[in-house]
Structures are given as structure tokens and as C-alpha cells.
PDB file of C-alpha atoms in Angstrom:
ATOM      1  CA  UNK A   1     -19.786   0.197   1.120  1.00  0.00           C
ATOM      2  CA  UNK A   2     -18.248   3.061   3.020  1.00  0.00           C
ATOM      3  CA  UNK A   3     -14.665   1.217   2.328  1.00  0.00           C
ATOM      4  CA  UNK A   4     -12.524  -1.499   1.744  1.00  0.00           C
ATOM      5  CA  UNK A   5     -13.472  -4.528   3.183  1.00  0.00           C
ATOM      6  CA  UNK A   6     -11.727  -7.392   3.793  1.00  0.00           C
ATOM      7  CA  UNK A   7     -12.532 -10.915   5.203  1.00  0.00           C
ATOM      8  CA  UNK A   8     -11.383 -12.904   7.607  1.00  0.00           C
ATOM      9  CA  UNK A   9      -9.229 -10.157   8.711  1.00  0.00           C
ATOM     10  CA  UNK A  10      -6.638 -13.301  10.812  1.00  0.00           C
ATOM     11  CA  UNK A  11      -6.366 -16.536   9.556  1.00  0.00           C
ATOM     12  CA  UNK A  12      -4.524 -19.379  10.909  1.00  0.00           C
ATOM     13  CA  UNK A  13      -3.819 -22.437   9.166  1.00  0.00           C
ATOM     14  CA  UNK A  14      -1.538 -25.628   8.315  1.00  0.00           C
ATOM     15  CA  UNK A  15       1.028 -25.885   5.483  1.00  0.00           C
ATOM     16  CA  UNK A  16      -0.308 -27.328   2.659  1.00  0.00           C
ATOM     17  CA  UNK A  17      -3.724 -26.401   3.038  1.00  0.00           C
ATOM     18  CA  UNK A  18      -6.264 -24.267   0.919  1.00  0.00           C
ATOM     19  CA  UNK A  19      -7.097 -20.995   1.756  1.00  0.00           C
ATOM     20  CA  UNK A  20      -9.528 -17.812   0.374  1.00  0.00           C
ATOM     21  CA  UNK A  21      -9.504 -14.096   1.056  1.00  0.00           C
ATOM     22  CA  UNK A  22     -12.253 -11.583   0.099  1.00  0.00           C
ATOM     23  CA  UNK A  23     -12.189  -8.037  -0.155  1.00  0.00           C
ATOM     24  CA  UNK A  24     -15.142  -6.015  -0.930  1.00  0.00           C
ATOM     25  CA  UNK A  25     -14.134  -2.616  -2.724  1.00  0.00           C
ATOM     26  CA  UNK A  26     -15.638   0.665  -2.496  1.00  0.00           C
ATOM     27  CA  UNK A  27     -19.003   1.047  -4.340  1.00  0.00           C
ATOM     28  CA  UNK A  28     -18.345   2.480  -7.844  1.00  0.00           C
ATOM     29  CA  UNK A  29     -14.621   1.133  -7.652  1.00  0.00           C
ATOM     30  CA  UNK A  30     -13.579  -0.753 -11.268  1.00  0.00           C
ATOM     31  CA  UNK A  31      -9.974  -0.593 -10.176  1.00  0.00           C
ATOM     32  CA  UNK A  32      -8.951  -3.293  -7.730  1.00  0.00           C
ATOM     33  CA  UNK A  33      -5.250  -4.534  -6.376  1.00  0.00           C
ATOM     34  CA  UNK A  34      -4.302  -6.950  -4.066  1.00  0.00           C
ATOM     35  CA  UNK A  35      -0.544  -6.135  -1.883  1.00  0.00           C
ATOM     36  CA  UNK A  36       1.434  -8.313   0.444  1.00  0.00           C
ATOM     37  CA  UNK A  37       2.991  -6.511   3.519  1.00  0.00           C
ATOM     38  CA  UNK A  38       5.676  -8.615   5.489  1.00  0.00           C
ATOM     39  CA  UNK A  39       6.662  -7.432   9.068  1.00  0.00           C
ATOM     40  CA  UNK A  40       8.721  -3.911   8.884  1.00  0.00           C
ATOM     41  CA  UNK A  41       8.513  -3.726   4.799  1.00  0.00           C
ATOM     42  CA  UNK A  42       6.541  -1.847   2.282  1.00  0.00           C
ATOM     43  CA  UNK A  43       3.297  -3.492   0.316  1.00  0.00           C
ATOM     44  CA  UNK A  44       4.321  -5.366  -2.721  1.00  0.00           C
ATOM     45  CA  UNK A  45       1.799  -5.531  -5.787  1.00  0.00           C
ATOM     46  CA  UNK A  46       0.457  -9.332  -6.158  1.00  0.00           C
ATOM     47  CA  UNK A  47      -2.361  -8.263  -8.931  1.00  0.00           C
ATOM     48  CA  UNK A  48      -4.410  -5.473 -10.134  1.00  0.00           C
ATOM     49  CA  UNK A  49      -7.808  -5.864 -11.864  1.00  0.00           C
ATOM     50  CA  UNK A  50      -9.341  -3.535 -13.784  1.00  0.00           C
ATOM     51  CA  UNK A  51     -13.697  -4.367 -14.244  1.00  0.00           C
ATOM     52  CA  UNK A  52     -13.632  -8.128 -14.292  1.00  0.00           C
ATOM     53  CA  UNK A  53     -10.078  -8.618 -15.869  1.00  0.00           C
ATOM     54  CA  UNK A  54      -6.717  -9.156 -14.300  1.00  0.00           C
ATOM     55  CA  UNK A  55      -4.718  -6.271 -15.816  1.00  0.00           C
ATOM     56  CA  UNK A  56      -1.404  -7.113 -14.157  1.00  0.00           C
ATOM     57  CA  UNK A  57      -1.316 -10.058 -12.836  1.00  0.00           C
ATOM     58  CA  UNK A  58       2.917  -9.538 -12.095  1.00  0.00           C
ATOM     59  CA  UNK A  59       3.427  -9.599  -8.792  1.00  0.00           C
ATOM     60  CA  UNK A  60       1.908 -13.025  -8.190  1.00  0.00           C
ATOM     61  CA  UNK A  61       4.773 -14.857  -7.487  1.00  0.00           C
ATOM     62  CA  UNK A  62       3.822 -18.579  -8.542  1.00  0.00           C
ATOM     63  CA  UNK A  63       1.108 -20.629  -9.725  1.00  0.00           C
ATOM     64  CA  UNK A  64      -0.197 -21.522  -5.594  1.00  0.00           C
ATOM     65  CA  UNK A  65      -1.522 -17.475  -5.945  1.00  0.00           C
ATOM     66  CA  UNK A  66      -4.895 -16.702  -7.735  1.00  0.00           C
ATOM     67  CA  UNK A  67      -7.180 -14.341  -7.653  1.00  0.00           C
ATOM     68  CA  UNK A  68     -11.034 -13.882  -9.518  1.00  0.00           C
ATOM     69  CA  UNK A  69     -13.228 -10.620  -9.656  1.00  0.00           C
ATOM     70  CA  UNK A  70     -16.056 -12.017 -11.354  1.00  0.00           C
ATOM     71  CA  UNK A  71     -18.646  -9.691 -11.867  1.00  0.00           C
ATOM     72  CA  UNK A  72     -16.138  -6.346 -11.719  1.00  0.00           C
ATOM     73  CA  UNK A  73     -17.280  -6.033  -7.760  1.00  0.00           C
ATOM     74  CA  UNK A  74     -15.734  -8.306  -4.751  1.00  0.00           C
ATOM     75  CA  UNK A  75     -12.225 -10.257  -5.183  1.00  0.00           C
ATOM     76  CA  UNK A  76     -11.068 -13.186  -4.065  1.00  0.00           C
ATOM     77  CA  UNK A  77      -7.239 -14.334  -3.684  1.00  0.00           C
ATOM     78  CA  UNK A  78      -6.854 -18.051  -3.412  1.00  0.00           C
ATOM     79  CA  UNK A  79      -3.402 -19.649  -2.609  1.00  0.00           C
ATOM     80  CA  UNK A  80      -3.505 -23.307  -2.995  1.00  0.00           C
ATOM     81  CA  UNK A  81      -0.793 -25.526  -0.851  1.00  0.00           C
ATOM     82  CA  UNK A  82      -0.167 -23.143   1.487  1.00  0.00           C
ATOM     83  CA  UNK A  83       3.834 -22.510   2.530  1.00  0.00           C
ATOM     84  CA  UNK A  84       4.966 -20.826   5.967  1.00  0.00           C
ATOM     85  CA  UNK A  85       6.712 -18.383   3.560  1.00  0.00           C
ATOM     86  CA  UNK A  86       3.293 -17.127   2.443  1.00  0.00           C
ATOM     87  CA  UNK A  87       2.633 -15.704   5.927  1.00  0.00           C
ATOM     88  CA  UNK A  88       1.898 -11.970   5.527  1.00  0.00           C
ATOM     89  CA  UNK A  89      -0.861  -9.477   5.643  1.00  0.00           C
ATOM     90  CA  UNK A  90      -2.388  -9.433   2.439  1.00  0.00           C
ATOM     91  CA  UNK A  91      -3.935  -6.227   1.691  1.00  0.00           C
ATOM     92  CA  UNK A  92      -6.826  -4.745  -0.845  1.00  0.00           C
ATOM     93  CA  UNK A  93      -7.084  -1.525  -2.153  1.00  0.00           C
ATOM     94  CA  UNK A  94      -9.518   0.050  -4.808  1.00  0.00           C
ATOM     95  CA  UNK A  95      -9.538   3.568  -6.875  1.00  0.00           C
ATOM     96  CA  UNK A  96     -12.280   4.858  -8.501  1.00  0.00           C
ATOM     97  CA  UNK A  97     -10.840   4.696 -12.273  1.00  0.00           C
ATOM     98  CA  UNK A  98      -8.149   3.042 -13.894  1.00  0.00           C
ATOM     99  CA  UNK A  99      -4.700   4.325 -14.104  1.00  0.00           C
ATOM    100  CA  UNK A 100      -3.315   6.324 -11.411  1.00  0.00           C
ATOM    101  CA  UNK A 101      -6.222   7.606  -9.001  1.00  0.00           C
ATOM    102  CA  UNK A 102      -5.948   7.582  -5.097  1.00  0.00           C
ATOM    103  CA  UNK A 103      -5.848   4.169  -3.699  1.00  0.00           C
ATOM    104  CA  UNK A 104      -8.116   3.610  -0.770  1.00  0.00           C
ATOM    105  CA  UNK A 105      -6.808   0.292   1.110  1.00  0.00           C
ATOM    106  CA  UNK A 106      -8.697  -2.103   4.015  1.00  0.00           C
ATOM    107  CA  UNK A 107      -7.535  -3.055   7.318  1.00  0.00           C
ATOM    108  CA  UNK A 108      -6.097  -6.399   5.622  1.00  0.00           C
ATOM    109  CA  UNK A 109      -5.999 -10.080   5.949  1.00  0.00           C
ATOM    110  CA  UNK A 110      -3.223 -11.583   8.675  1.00  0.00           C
ATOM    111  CA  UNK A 111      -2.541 -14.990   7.620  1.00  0.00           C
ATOM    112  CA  UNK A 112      -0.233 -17.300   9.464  1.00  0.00           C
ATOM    113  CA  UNK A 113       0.565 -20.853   7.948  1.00  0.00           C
ATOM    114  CA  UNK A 114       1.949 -23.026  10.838  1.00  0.00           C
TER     115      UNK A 114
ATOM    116  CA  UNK B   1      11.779  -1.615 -12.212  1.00  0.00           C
ATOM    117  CA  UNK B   2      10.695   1.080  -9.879  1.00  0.00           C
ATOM    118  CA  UNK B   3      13.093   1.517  -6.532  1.00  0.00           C
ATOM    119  CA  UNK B   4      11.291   3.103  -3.980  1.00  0.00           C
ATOM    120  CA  UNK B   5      13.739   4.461  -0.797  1.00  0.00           C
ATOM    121  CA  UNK B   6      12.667   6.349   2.822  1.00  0.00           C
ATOM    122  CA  UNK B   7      14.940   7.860   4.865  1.00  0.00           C
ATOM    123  CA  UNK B   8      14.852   7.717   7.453  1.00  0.00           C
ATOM    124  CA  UNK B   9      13.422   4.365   8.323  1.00  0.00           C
ATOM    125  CA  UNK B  10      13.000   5.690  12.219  1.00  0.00           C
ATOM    126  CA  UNK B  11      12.637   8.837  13.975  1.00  0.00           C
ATOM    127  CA  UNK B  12      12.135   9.794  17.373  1.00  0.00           C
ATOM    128  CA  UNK B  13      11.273  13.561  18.036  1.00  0.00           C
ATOM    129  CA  UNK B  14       9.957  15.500  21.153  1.00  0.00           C
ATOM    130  CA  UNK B  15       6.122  17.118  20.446  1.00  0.00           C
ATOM    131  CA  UNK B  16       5.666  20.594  18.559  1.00  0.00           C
ATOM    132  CA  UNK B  17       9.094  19.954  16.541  1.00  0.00           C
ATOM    133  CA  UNK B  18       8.627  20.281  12.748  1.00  0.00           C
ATOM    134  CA  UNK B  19       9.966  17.615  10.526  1.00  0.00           C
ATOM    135  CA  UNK B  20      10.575  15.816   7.318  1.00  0.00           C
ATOM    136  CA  UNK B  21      10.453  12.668   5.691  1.00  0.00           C
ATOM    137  CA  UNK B  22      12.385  11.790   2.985  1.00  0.00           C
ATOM    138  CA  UNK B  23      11.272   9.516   0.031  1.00  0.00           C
ATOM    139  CA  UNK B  24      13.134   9.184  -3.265  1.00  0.00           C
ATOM    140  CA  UNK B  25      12.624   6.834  -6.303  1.00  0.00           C
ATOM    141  CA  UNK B  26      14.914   5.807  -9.476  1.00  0.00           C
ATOM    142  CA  UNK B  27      12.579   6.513 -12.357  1.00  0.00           C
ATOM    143  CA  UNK B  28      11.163   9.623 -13.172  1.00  0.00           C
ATOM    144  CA  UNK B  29       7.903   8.600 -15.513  1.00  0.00           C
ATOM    145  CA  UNK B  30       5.644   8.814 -12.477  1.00  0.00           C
ATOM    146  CA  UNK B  31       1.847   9.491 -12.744  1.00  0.00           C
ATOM    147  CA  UNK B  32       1.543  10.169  -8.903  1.00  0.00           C
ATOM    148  CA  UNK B  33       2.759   9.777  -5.533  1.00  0.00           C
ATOM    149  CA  UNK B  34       0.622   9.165  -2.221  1.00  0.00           C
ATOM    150  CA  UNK B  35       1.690   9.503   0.857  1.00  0.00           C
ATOM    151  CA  UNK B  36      -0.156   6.610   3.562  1.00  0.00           C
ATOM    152  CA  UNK B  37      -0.050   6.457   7.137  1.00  0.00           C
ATOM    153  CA  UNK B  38      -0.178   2.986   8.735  1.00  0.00           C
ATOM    154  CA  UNK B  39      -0.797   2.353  11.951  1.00  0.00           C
ATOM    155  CA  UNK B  40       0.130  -0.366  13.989  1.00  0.00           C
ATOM    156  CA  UNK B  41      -1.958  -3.225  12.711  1.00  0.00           C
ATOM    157  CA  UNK B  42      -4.109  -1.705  10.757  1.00  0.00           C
ATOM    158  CA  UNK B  43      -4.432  -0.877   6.843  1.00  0.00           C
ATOM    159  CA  UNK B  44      -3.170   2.287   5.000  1.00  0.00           C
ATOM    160  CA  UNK B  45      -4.905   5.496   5.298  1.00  0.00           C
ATOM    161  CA  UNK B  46      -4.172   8.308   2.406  1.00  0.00           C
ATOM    162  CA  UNK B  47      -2.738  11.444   3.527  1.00  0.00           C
ATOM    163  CA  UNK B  48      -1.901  13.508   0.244  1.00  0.00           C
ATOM    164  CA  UNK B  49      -2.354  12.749  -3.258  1.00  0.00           C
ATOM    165  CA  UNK B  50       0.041  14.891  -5.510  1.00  0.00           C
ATOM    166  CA  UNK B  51      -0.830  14.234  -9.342  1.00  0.00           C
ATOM    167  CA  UNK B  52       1.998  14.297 -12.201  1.00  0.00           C
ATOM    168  CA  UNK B  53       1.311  18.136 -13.278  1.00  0.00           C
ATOM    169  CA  UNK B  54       1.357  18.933  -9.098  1.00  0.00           C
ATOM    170  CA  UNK B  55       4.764  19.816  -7.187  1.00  0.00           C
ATOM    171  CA  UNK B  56       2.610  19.696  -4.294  1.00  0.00           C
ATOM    172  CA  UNK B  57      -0.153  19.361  -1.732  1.00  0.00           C
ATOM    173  CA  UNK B  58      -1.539  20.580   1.496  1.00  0.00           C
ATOM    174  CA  UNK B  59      -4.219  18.998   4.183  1.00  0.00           C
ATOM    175  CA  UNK B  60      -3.904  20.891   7.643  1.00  0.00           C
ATOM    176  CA  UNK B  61      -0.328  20.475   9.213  1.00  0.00           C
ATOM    177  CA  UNK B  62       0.986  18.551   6.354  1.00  0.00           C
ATOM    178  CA  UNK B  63       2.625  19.387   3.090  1.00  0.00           C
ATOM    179  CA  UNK B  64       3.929  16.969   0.598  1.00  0.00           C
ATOM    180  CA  UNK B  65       6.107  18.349  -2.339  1.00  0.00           C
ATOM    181  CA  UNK B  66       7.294  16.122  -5.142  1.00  0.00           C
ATOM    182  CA  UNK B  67      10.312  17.200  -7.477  1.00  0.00           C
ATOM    183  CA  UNK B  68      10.520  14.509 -10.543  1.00  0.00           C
ATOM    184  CA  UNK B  69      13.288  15.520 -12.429  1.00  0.00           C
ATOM    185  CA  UNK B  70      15.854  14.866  -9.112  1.00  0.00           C
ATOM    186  CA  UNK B  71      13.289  11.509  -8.192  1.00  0.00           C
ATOM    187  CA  UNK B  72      12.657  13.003  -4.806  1.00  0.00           C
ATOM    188  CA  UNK B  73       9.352  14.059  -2.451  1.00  0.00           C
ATOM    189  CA  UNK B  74       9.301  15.224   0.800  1.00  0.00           C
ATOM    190  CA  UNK B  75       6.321  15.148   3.674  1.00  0.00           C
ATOM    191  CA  UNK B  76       6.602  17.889   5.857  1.00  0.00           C
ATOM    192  CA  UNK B  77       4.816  17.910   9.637  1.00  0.00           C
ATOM    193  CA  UNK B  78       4.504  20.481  11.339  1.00  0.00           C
ATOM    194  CA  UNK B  79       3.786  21.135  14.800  1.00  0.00           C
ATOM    195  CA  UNK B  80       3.980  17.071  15.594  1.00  0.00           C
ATOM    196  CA  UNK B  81       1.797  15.747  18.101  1.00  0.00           C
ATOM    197  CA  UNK B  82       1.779  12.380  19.958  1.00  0.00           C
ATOM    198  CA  UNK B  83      -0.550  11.317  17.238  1.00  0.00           C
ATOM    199  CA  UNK B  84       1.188  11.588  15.104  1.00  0.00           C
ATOM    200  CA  UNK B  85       3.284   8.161  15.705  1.00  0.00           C
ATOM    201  CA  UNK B  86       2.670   5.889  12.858  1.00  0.00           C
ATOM    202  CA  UNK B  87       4.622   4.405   9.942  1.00  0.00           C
ATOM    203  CA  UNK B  88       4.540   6.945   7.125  1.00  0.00           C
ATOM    204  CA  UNK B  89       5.130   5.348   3.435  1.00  0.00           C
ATOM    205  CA  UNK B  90       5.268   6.748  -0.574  1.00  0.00           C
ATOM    206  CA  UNK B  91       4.231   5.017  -3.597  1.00  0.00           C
ATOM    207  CA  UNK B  92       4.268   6.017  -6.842  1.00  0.00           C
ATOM    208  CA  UNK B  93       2.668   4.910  -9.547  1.00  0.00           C
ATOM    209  CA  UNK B  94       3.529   3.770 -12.850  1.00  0.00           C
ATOM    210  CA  UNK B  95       3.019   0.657 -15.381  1.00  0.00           C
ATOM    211  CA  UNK B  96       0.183  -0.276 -13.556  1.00  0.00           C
ATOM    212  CA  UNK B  97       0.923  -0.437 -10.269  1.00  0.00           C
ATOM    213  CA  UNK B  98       1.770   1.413  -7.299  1.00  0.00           C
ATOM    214  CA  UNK B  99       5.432   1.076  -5.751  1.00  0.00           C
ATOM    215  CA  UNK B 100       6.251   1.265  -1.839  1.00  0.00           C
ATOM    216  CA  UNK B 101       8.643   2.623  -0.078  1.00  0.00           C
ATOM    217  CA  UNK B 102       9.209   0.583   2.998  1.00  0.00           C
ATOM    218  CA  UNK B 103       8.392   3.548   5.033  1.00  0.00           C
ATOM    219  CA  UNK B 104       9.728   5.800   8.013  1.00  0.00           C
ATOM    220  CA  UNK B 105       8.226   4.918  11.465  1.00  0.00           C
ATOM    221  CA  UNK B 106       7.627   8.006  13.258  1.00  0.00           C
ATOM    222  CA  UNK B 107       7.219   8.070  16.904  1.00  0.00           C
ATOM    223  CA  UNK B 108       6.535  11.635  18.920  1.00  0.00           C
ATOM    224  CA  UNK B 109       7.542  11.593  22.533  1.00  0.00           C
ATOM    225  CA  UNK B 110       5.152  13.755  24.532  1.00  0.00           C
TER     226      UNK B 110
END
């Protein structure tokens, strides 16, 4: 596509529950990283996939957060039993290579657990 | 790990001034740094790319210098225009990720 898409781009649920976000890259894009942004801070790195592999999988920051890029194209980050501290906008980004090429991000996804 | 500071984190300035903003880091052994504009709600749009090898770049009224050995890079506006108000942030890259600065929010007063 034209850029970065991401899906839903709010989500609202309940602590405890289950919940999926996509993001589409850039056509052509093998590298792929996923960034939580809190109100009034700076993106932190969750995971960065390189083709179909996790790469760097650091920034996840407990075993609720996973994320799958099965066939090297679209991502998806899954966070299992949800916590209100996981409310954030979680933002995609792809570069063309791997290594240090210019990041391209979407709009992001705003999810609130109540 | 990778600090990433911007100063300031807020600035309010009338139109047509020229200004900087500041972002430094702690480790040197960079591959990049990218300068983003965010605005309000909304994802992160690249400005300027400068590569390792660059000390700088230039797209229209901004210039974005980067000086590794004192951990520093400036973005430089000039002639600032109500549209210019956003949140401005750096990252740099190294061991496989990109590093944020939390960013300066920049708002122009017509």
C-alpha cells in the first residue's frame, strides 16, 4: 500500500480480556517494528521483525505481549489478559531494508483497557 | 542502553522567528538519526534522515545537523509558520532499534 496501515485505529476494552492489532507495512517493506507511545512520552521499541522472524523481540515487556509476521508481510501484536497499564497507542513502522533505513510509521492503534 | 534527551520539551514562539531544537544522546555508535513530526493524534511523519557518514541534511526551511563525537543534533526552522506547531522528536538508531527522544512540542503563535 501507499503506507503504514494500522487496524482498528481505537479500541476499547475490559481488563482481562484478549485483544489483536494489525498493521499492514509498506509494499516491499522486510523490516517491521512495533512502538508504544504513552501520553506526553517518546515511542518505546516493543519488537522488530526482520522477513518473517522476530529479530528483537526486547522491548516486549512480559509474556501477555506477542506479536507474528507470518508470511514476511502484515503483523499482528496480541496481548493476552489485558491490564489498564497496557493503555497506549501502539504504533507500526516499516523500512525498506534491514538495519538502519528511514522508518515510515502509521497513524497507530489507541487502546484503552477499562 | 541508549539515552535519548530534547530540550526543550516546550516552546512557544511568535511566526517568522528562526529556531532550534535540541536533541542529544549518551552513546556515540549511531547508524542514523531521524527527525519525526507528530501531530496531535496522529502517527509520525519523517522530516530528515541524516546517515552515519552525514553531518547533515536539508528539505526546504529545515536543516538538521548531527555532531557524534559530542552526542548532539540540532533541527533548525526557519522562518516558522503557524504550521508548524507539532511535537518534534529524534531517534537514533543502533542494536536494532530506533531510540526516542520524548520530543519538544512546538507551538507558533500567529
Amino acid at each position: 500500500g501507499a503506507g503504514v496501515s494500522q487496524t482498528p485505529s481505537n479500541k476499547v476494552t475490559e481488563k482481562g480480556k484478549y485483544v489483536e492489532l494489525r498493521c499492514d507495512p509498506i509494499s516491499g517493506h522486510t523490516a517491521l517494528y512495533w512502538y508504544r507511545q504513552s501520553l506526553g512520552q517518546g515511542p518505546e521499541f516493543l519488537i522488530y521483525f526482520q522477513g518473517t522472524g522476530a529479530a528483537d523481540d526486547s522491548g516486549l515487556p512480559n509474556d501477555r505481549f506477542f506479536a507474528v509476521r507470518p508470511e514476511g508481510s502484515v503483523s499482528t501484536l496480541k496481548i493476552q489478559r489485558t491490564e489498564r497499564g497496557d493503555s497506549a497507542v501502539y504504533l507500526c513502522a516499516s523500512s525498506l531494508g534491514g538495519g538502519p533505513g528511514e522508518l515510515f510509521f502509521g497513524e497507530g492503534s489507541r487502546l484503552t483497557v477499562l | 542502553k541508549q539515552e535519548v534527551t530534547q530540550i526543550p520539551a516546550a516552546l512557544s514562539v511568535p511566526e517568522g522567528e528562526n529556531l532550534v531544537l535540541n536533541c542529544s544522546f549518551t552513546d556515540s555508535a549511531i547508524y542514523n538519526l531521524q527527525w519525526f513530526r507528530q501531530d496531535p493524534g496522529k502517527g509520525l511523519t519523517s522530516l530528515l534522515l541524516i546517515q552515519s557518514s552525514q553531518r547533515e541534511q536539508t528539505s526546504g526551511r529545515l536543516n538538521a545537523s548531527l555532531d557524534k563525537s559530542s552526542g548532539r543534533s540540532t533541527l533548525y526552522i526557519a522562518a516558522s509558520q503557524p504550521g508548524d506547531s507539532a511535537t518534534y522528536l529524534c531517534a537514533l538508531y543502533n542494536f536494532n532499534k530506533f531510540y526516542f527522544g520524548s520530543g519538544t512540542k512546538l507551538n507558533v503563535k500567529p
